Amino acid sequence: MQAASLARAAGATESAVEIILGHHAAFMTALKEDAPDDKVMALGRTLAVAQITAVPGNKSPTPGDLDALMNQTLPVLRSPWM
């Protein structure tokens, strides 16, 4: 619900929101199932591209930007706190 609300608030269309939610579900499932890092990172990159490009006027992030984002985010998502 939060992912959908954030996307809508940023100006995403309903079709883009549905795509984001599909990627979000796959990403969260991989995290819950403790999938290997490379799989989680690939799903996270795909989700990030969907979220970023759904906002009107945003450009696709570079692969380097996506790698930096995932390298920073993955340890937090895998922490016991999460």
PDB file of C-alpha atoms in Angstrom:
ATOM      1  CA  MET A   1       0.000   0.000   0.000  1.00  0.00           C
ATOM      2  CA  GLN A   2       2.837   2.381   0.846  1.00  0.00           C
ATOM      3  CA  ALA A   3       4.628   1.734  -2.457  1.00  0.00           C
ATOM      4  CA  ALA A   4       1.421   2.402  -4.393  1.00  0.00           C
ATOM      5  CA  SER A   5       0.650   5.570  -2.435  1.00  0.00           C
ATOM      6  CA  LEU A   6       4.169   6.935  -2.920  1.00  0.00           C
ATOM      7  CA  ALA A   7       4.078   6.210  -6.650  1.00  0.00           C
ATOM      8  CA  ARG A   8       0.680   7.862  -7.080  1.00  0.00           C
ATOM      9  CA  ALA A   9       1.779  10.896  -5.071  1.00  0.00           C
ATOM     10  CA  ALA A  10       4.810  11.235  -7.362  1.00  0.00           C
ATOM     11  CA  GLY A  11       2.565  11.245 -10.440  1.00  0.00           C
ATOM     12  CA  ALA A  12       2.728   7.630 -11.611  1.00  0.00           C
ATOM     13  CA  THR A  13      -0.127   6.303 -13.729  1.00  0.00           C
ATOM     14  CA  GLU A  14      -2.238   3.409 -12.479  1.00  0.00           C
ATOM     15  CA  SER A  15      -0.592   1.066 -14.990  1.00  0.00           C
ATOM     16  CA  ALA A  16       2.832   2.114 -13.685  1.00  0.00           C
ATOM     17  CA  VAL A  17       1.642   1.556 -10.108  1.00  0.00           C
ATOM     18  CA  GLU A  18       0.580  -1.994 -11.012  1.00  0.00           C
ATOM     19  CA  ILE A  19       4.001  -2.665 -12.541  1.00  0.00           C
ATOM     20  CA  ILE A  20       5.721  -1.276  -9.454  1.00  0.00           C
ATOM     21  CA  LEU A  21       3.593  -3.426  -7.164  1.00  0.00           C
ATOM     22  CA  GLY A  22       4.496  -6.550  -9.136  1.00  0.00           C
ATOM     23  CA  HIS A  23       8.203  -5.771  -8.863  1.00  0.00           C
ATOM     24  CA  HIS A  24       7.798  -4.849  -5.203  1.00  0.00           C
ATOM     25  CA  ALA A  25       6.109  -8.177  -4.410  1.00  0.00           C
ATOM     26  CA  ALA A  26       8.863 -10.161  -6.151  1.00  0.00           C
ATOM     27  CA  PHE A  27      11.549  -8.167  -4.329  1.00  0.00           C
ATOM     28  CA  MET A  28       9.952  -8.600  -0.912  1.00  0.00           C
ATOM     29  CA  THR A  29       9.369 -12.321  -1.497  1.00  0.00           C
ATOM     30  CA  ALA A  30      13.037 -12.781  -2.352  1.00  0.00           C
ATOM     31  CA  LEU A  31      14.034 -10.978   0.844  1.00  0.00           C
ATOM     32  CA  LYS A  32      11.633 -13.034   2.976  1.00  0.00           C
ATOM     33  CA  GLU A  33      12.913 -16.260   1.424  1.00  0.00           C
ATOM     34  CA  ASP A  34      16.527 -15.194   2.039  1.00  0.00           C
ATOM     35  CA  ALA A  35      17.363 -15.443  -1.653  1.00  0.00           C
ATOM     36  CA  PRO A  36      21.006 -14.995  -2.686  1.00  0.00           C
ATOM     37  CA  ASP A  37      22.253 -11.415  -2.797  1.00  0.00           C
ATOM     38  CA  ASP A  38      22.647 -11.390  -6.580  1.00  0.00           C
ATOM     39  CA  LYS A  39      18.984 -12.313  -7.068  1.00  0.00           C
ATOM     40  CA  VAL A  40      17.760  -9.765  -4.517  1.00  0.00           C
ATOM     41  CA  MET A  41      19.968  -7.069  -6.018  1.00  0.00           C
ATOM     42  CA  ALA A  42      18.707  -7.793  -9.538  1.00  0.00           C
ATOM     43  CA  LEU A  43      15.091  -7.598  -8.367  1.00  0.00           C
ATOM     44  CA  GLY A  44      15.879  -4.420  -6.434  1.00  0.00           C
ATOM     45  CA  ARG A  45      17.408  -2.781  -9.496  1.00  0.00           C
ATOM     46  CA  THR A  46      14.332  -3.655 -11.551  1.00  0.00           C
ATOM     47  CA  LEU A  47      12.053  -2.259  -8.860  1.00  0.00           C
ATOM     48  CA  ALA A  48      14.090   0.939  -8.590  1.00  0.00           C
ATOM     49  CA  VAL A  49      13.963   1.507 -12.356  1.00  0.00           C
ATOM     50  CA  ALA A  50      10.183   0.989 -12.340  1.00  0.00           C
ATOM     51  CA  GLN A  51       9.749   3.424  -9.440  1.00  0.00           C
ATOM     52  CA  ILE A  52      12.066   6.088 -10.805  1.00  0.00           C
ATOM     53  CA  THR A  53      10.866   6.011 -14.406  1.00  0.00           C
ATOM     54  CA  ALA A  54       7.188   6.007 -13.368  1.00  0.00           C
ATOM     55  CA  VAL A  55       7.572   9.614 -12.244  1.00  0.00           C
ATOM     56  CA  PRO A  56       6.978  12.019 -15.123  1.00  0.00           C
ATOM     57  CA  GLY A  57      10.186  13.779 -16.115  1.00  0.00           C
ATOM     58  CA  ASN A  58      12.539  11.328 -14.412  1.00  0.00           C
ATOM     59  CA  LYS A  59      15.274   9.691 -16.455  1.00  0.00           C
ATOM     60  CA  SER A  60      16.406   6.095 -16.139  1.00  0.00           C
ATOM     61  CA  PRO A  61      19.119   5.721 -13.522  1.00  0.00           C
ATOM     62  CA  THR A  62      22.545   4.538 -14.612  1.00  0.00           C
ATOM     63  CA  PRO A  63      23.685   1.011 -13.767  1.00  0.00           C
ATOM     64  CA  GLY A  64      26.272   2.559 -11.454  1.00  0.00           C
ATOM     65  CA  ASP A  65      23.600   4.512  -9.598  1.00  0.00           C
ATOM     66  CA  LEU A  66      21.514   1.347  -9.215  1.00  0.00           C
ATOM     67  CA  ASP A  67      24.474  -0.647  -7.934  1.00  0.00           C
ATOM     68  CA  ALA A  68      25.307   2.072  -5.413  1.00  0.00           C
ATOM     69  CA  LEU A  69      21.686   2.180  -4.250  1.00  0.00           C
ATOM     70  CA  MET A  70      21.470  -1.584  -3.820  1.00  0.00           C
ATOM     71  CA  ASN A  71      24.878  -1.862  -2.127  1.00  0.00           C
ATOM     72  CA  GLN A  72      23.727   0.732   0.388  1.00  0.00           C
ATOM     73  CA  THR A  73      20.215  -0.638   0.865  1.00  0.00           C
ATOM     74  CA  LEU A  74      20.696  -4.405   0.924  1.00  0.00           C
ATOM     75  CA  PRO A  75      22.534  -4.602   4.274  1.00  0.00           C
ATOM     76  CA  VAL A  76      19.749  -2.588   5.900  1.00  0.00           C
ATOM     77  CA  LEU A  77      17.051  -4.784   4.368  1.00  0.00           C
ATOM     78  CA  ARG A  78      18.844  -7.929   5.524  1.00  0.00           C
ATOM     79  CA  SER A  79      19.351  -6.620   9.072  1.00  0.00           C
ATOM     80  CA  PRO A  80      17.540  -8.302  11.980  1.00  0.00           C
ATOM     81  CA  TRP A  81      15.769  -5.004  12.634  1.00  0.00           C
ATOM     82  CA  MET A  82      13.992  -5.189   9.268  1.00  0.00           C
TER      83      MET A  82
END
